[in-house]
Short mmCIF file of C-alpha atoms and ligand atoms in Angstrom, two decimals:
data_model
loop_
_atom_site.label_atom_id
_atom_site.label_comp_id
_atom_site.label_asym_id
_atom_site.label_seq_id
_atom_site.Cartn_x
_atom_site.Cartn_y
_atom_site.Cartn_z
CA MET A 1020 0.00 0.00 0.00
CA GLN A 1021 2.92 2.41 0.68
CA ASN A 1022 3.65 2.87 -2.99
CA LYS A 1023 0.03 3.75 -3.66
CA ILE A 1024 0.01 6.18 -0.75
CA ALA A 1025 3.14 7.86 -2.09
CA GLN A 1026 1.59 8.23 -5.57
CA ILE A 1027 -1.54 9.82 -4.17
CA ALA A 1028 0.42 12.13 -1.86
CA ALA A 1029 2.55 13.31 -4.80
CA LYS A 1030 -0.56 14.14 -6.84
CA ILE A 1031 -2.13 16.02 -3.93
CA LYS A 1032 1.01 18.08 -3.48
CA ALA A 1033 1.28 18.85 -7.20
CA GLY A 1034 -0.93 21.86 -6.53
CA GLY A 1035 -3.80 21.29 -8.94
CA ASN A 1036 -7.52 21.19 -8.21
CA ASN A 1037 -7.91 18.44 -5.63
CA VAL A 1038 -11.50 17.27 -5.25
CA VAL A 1039 -12.64 14.56 -2.84
CA PHE A 1040 -15.92 12.68 -3.15
CA THR A 1041 -17.20 10.93 -0.02
CA GLY A 1042 -19.95 8.39 0.67
CA ALA A 1043 -21.30 6.41 3.59
CA GLY A 1044 -18.06 4.45 3.94
CA ILE A 1045 -16.24 7.46 5.39
CA SER A 1046 -18.74 7.70 8.26
CA THR A 1047 -19.09 4.05 9.23
CA GLU A 1048 -15.93 4.43 11.36
CA SER A 1049 -17.85 7.10 13.29
CA GLY A 1050 -20.52 4.52 14.05
CA ILE A 1051 -23.02 5.76 11.47
CA PRO A 1052 -24.62 2.89 9.57
CA ASP A 1053 -24.71 2.80 5.80
CA TYR A 1054 -28.43 3.37 5.32
CA ARG A 1055 -28.60 1.97 1.85
CA SER A 1056 -26.55 -1.17 2.45
CA GLN A 1057 -28.03 -4.56 3.24
CA GLY A 1058 -29.29 -4.65 6.80
CA GLY A 1059 -29.38 -0.84 6.72
CA ILE A 1060 -32.32 1.15 7.91
CA TRP A 1061 -34.15 1.04 4.56
CA ASP A 1062 -34.11 -2.75 4.66
CA LYS A 1063 -35.98 -2.70 7.95
CA PHE A 1064 -38.45 0.02 7.06
CA ARG A 1065 -40.19 0.88 3.86
CA PRO A 1066 -39.00 4.39 2.94
CA VAL A 1067 -41.39 7.30 3.25
CA TYR A 1068 -41.53 8.87 -0.20
CA PHE A 1069 -41.55 12.61 -0.60
CA ASP A 1070 -45.11 12.71 -2.02
CA GLU A 1071 -46.39 10.75 0.97
CA PHE A 1072 -44.60 13.11 3.34
CA MET A 1073 -46.27 16.09 1.70
CA SER A 1074 -49.73 14.55 1.50
CA SER A 1075 -50.20 12.52 4.69
CA LYS A 1076 -49.79 13.49 8.31
CA ASP A 1077 -49.38 9.81 9.24
CA ALA A 1078 -46.47 9.54 6.82
CA ARG A 1079 -44.89 12.67 8.29
CA ALA A 1080 -45.28 11.30 11.81
CA GLU A 1081 -43.67 8.02 10.75
CA TYR A 1082 -40.82 9.88 9.10
CA TRP A 1083 -40.18 11.98 12.22
CA ARG A 1084 -40.25 8.89 14.48
CA ARG A 1085 -37.46 7.40 12.40
CA TRP A 1086 -35.57 10.69 12.29
CA VAL A 1087 -35.53 10.90 16.10
CA GLU A 1088 -33.83 7.50 16.24
CA LEU A 1089 -31.43 8.32 13.42
CA TYR A 1090 -30.55 11.76 14.73
CA GLN A 1091 -29.66 10.41 18.18
CA GLY A 1092 -26.89 8.38 16.59
CA ILE A 1093 -25.74 11.22 14.36
CA ALA A 1094 -25.73 13.81 17.14
CA ALA A 1095 -23.56 11.52 19.26
CA ALA A 1096 -21.14 10.70 16.42
CA GLN A 1097 -17.73 12.34 16.14
CA PRO A 1098 -15.62 12.93 13.03
CA ASN A 1099 -13.17 10.05 12.62
CA PRO A 1100 -9.54 10.07 11.38
CA ALA A 1101 -10.75 10.09 7.76
CA HIS A 1102 -12.78 13.31 8.20
CA LEU A 1103 -9.92 14.86 10.17
CA ALA A 1104 -7.38 13.95 7.49
CA LEU A 1105 -9.44 15.79 4.86
CA ALA A 1106 -9.78 18.81 7.15
CA ARG A 1107 -6.00 18.73 7.52
CA LEU A 1108 -5.54 18.76 3.73
CA HIS A 1109 -7.73 21.85 3.67
CA ASP A 1110 -5.61 23.49 6.37
CA LEU A 1111 -2.56 22.77 4.24
CA GLY A 1112 -4.24 24.55 1.32
CA LEU A 1113 -4.42 21.34 -0.69
CA LEU A 1114 -8.16 20.70 -0.91
CA GLN A 1115 -10.47 22.47 -3.31
CA ALA A 1116 -13.73 20.90 -2.14
CA VAL A 1117 -15.45 17.84 -0.73
CA VAL A 1118 -18.54 16.58 -2.52
CA THR A 1119 -20.49 14.24 -0.25
CA GLN A 1120 -23.44 11.90 -0.38
CA ASN A 1121 -23.60 11.92 3.40
CA VAL A 1122 -26.21 13.80 5.42
CA ASP A 1123 -24.49 13.53 8.81
CA GLY A 1124 -22.67 16.88 8.92
CA LEU A 1125 -19.41 15.25 10.05
CA HIS A 1126 -17.29 17.10 7.46
CA GLN A 1127 -18.45 20.38 9.01
CA GLU A 1128 -17.73 19.04 12.48
CA SER A 1129 -14.23 18.07 11.46
CA GLY A 1130 -13.49 21.75 10.87
CA LEU A 1131 -13.93 21.90 7.11
CA PRO A 1132 -15.64 25.21 6.24
CA ASP A 1133 -19.22 25.09 4.90
CA GLU A 1134 -18.25 26.63 1.58
CA LYS A 1135 -15.87 23.75 0.89
CA ILE A 1136 -18.60 21.13 1.23
CA VAL A 1137 -21.14 20.21 -1.43
CA GLU A 1138 -23.94 18.10 0.06
CA LEU A 1139 -25.68 16.18 -2.73
CA HIS A 1140 -28.27 14.63 -0.43
CA GLY A 1141 -28.71 17.49 2.04
CA ASN A 1142 -28.07 17.44 5.78
CA THR A 1143 -30.26 15.76 8.37
CA CYS A 1144 -28.97 18.04 11.14
CA ARG A 1145 -30.79 20.90 9.38
CA ILE A 1146 -34.57 21.30 9.43
CA ARG A 1147 -36.32 23.24 6.69
CA CYS A 1148 -39.88 24.49 6.18
CA MET A 1149 -41.32 23.09 2.96
CA GLY A 1150 -43.48 26.23 2.70
CA CYS A 1151 -41.29 29.31 3.30
CA ARG A 1152 -37.96 27.34 2.98
CA GLN A 1153 -36.66 28.82 6.26
CA ILE A 1154 -34.17 26.82 8.32
CA MET A 1155 -35.34 25.99 11.86
CA ALA A 1156 -33.17 25.30 14.90
CA VAL A 1157 -32.92 21.56 15.31
CA GLU A 1158 -33.18 21.88 19.12
CA ASP A 1159 -36.57 23.60 18.86
CA VAL A 1160 -37.91 20.91 16.58
CA GLN A 1161 -36.59 18.19 18.87
CA GLN A 1162 -38.32 19.84 21.82
CA ARG A 1163 -41.62 19.93 19.99
CA LEU A 1164 -41.31 16.26 19.02
CA THR A 1165 -40.48 15.32 22.62
CA ALA A 1166 -43.45 17.37 23.83
CA GLY A 1167 -45.74 15.18 21.71
CA ASP A 1168 -46.09 17.05 18.41
CA PRO A 1169 -45.80 14.11 15.95
CA ALA A 1170 -45.13 16.20 12.83
CA PRO A 1171 -44.13 19.82 13.56
CA GLU A 1172 -45.25 22.61 11.27
CA CYS A 1173 -43.91 26.11 10.64
CA GLN A 1174 -45.64 29.32 11.71
CA CYS A 1175 -46.41 29.84 8.02
CA GLY A 1176 -48.33 26.56 7.99
CA GLY A 1177 -45.69 24.71 5.94
CA TYR A 1178 -44.48 21.26 6.94
CA LEU A 1179 -41.09 21.05 8.59
CA LYS A 1180 -38.78 18.40 7.17
CA PRO A 1181 -35.19 17.33 7.73
CA ASP A 1182 -33.26 19.05 4.93
CA THR A 1183 -32.31 15.87 3.12
CA ILE A 1184 -33.26 14.52 -0.27
CA SER A 1185 -35.96 11.94 0.36
CA PHE A 1186 -36.86 9.04 -1.87
CA GLY A 1187 -38.89 10.45 -4.74
CA GLN A 1188 -37.57 13.98 -4.20
CA SER A 1189 -35.57 15.61 -6.97
CA MET A 1190 -31.85 16.25 -6.53
CA PRO A 1191 -30.80 19.79 -5.54
CA VAL A 1192 -29.96 21.50 -8.84
CA ALA A 1193 -27.35 23.98 -7.54
CA GLU A 1194 -25.41 21.34 -5.61
CA VAL A 1195 -25.39 18.86 -8.47
CA GLU A 1196 -24.20 21.56 -10.89
CA ARG A 1197 -21.45 22.58 -8.50
CA ALA A 1198 -20.37 18.97 -8.06
CA VAL A 1199 -20.28 18.44 -11.82
CA GLY A 1200 -18.25 21.64 -12.28
CA LEU A 1201 -15.77 20.62 -9.59
CA SER A 1202 -15.39 17.14 -11.05
CA ARG A 1203 -14.92 18.46 -14.59
CA GLY A 1204 -12.31 20.93 -13.41
CA SER A 1205 -10.37 18.57 -11.16
CA ASP A 1206 -6.76 17.48 -11.63
CA PHE A 1207 -6.90 14.99 -8.80
CA PHE A 1208 -10.15 13.25 -7.87
CA LEU A 1209 -10.36 10.98 -4.84
CA VAL A 1210 -13.37 8.80 -4.02
CA VAL A 1211 -13.64 7.75 -0.36
CA GLY A 1212 -16.18 5.25 0.88
CA SER A 1213 -18.68 5.32 -1.96
CA THR A 1214 -19.75 2.41 -4.13
CA LEU A 1215 -20.62 4.96 -6.86
CA LEU A 1216 -23.79 3.05 -7.67
CA VAL A 1217 -26.35 5.86 -7.56
CA GLN A 1218 -26.60 8.91 -9.77
CA PRO A 1219 -25.28 11.52 -9.85
CA ALA A 1220 -22.39 10.03 -7.83
CA ALA A 1221 -21.68 7.41 -10.47
CA HIS A 1222 -20.85 10.05 -13.06
CA MET A 1223 -18.49 12.30 -11.10
CA PRO A 1224 -15.34 10.17 -11.58
CA ILE A 1225 -16.14 9.98 -15.29
CA TYR A 1226 -16.30 13.78 -15.52
CA ALA A 1227 -12.97 13.92 -13.69
CA LYS A 1228 -11.43 11.41 -16.08
CA ASP A 1229 -12.71 13.46 -19.04
CA ASN A 1230 -10.46 16.22 -17.68
CA ASP A 1231 -7.53 13.77 -17.46
CA ALA A 1232 -7.65 13.93 -13.70
CA PHE A 1233 -5.71 11.41 -11.65
CA LEU A 1234 -8.44 9.20 -10.18
CA SER A 1235 -8.03 7.38 -6.88
CA ILE A 1236 -10.57 5.27 -5.02
CA ILE A 1237 -10.44 4.21 -1.37
CA ASN A 1238 -13.29 1.80 -0.77
CA LEU A 1239 -13.75 -1.57 0.89
CA SER A 1240 -15.91 -3.01 -1.89
CA GLU A 1241 -15.88 -2.90 -5.69
CA THR A 1242 -17.12 0.11 -7.63
CA PRO A 1243 -18.03 0.43 -11.33
CA CYS A 1244 -15.11 2.89 -11.71
CA ASP A 1245 -12.38 0.60 -10.35
CA ARG A 1246 -11.09 -0.24 -13.81
CA MET A 1247 -10.66 3.36 -14.92
CA CYS A 1248 -8.96 4.49 -11.75
CA ASP A 1249 -5.23 5.18 -11.41
CA VAL A 1250 -4.78 4.05 -7.84
CA LEU A 1251 -7.22 1.79 -6.01
CA ILE A 1252 -6.95 1.17 -2.26
CA ARG A 1253 -9.11 -1.49 -0.60
CA GLU A 1254 -8.77 -0.27 2.93
CA LYS A 1255 -10.66 1.53 5.65
CA ALA A 1256 -10.89 5.23 4.94
CA GLY A 1257 -9.44 6.36 8.27
CA LEU A 1258 -6.25 4.34 7.98
CA ALA A 1259 -5.61 5.12 4.31
CA LEU A 1260 -6.27 8.86 4.59
CA GLN A 1261 -4.12 9.21 7.70
CA GLU A 1262 -1.25 7.58 5.84
CA ILE A 1263 -1.80 9.86 2.85
CA VAL A 1264 -1.71 13.00 4.99
CA LYS A 1265 1.40 11.75 6.76
CA ALA A 1266 3.08 11.27 3.38
CA VAL A 1267 1.97 14.74 2.22
CA GLU A 1268 3.32 16.39 5.35
CA LYS A 1269 6.60 14.49 5.34
CA GLY A 1270 7.68 15.53 1.88
ZN1 LIG B 1371 -42.54 28.21 6.86
#
């Protein structure tokens, strides 16, 4: 693995546009389950689709019951060595942006500034009104749920909803465009902990390759982009990224 680490470190230090793409695999070491994997939460429960959320109070109540359980785990989770390694690359001036499929907010918690993070699937630590689009304090919403309000609503009458992309909800246009732009303009593109099976994630490494970017993947399982990638590391994200940062700092 050391040779691969050295290759990646050299590319990062080359001073081009370094873009990192992260998926659930970067957060499993923080104790956050991969919701879409087998045995994940969506295997146990049928998902609540966006249309149901907007049209049925029962569906909203069900969604919020699940969120309470999910959010407990996320609120207790800490950034792990993989998140911290990426924040370190940013501190060193070597990271252009992180595009993430995760909704756990752990990149922000690791110290990476908001403007460096593109959240393709939103953020479950943020609550938004589906009417006036305002962001609500998560603590207030939690209090209302605890007090027995099964599906809190905004003062404007709109439904409050965790600010994530639900099943059946369209992708956020601005974020996807930004992610595509970053991928197309990258010189070094690193995938961490994503199987790259869903769109638009699946396309980002291809955009990067179109720009002749150096493509690296750190993931425990196979991805459809393994064959086109320059360096592939089958290892836990925390270990691999720590080694990469060590190599970057040493040279
Ligand atoms: Zn509102």
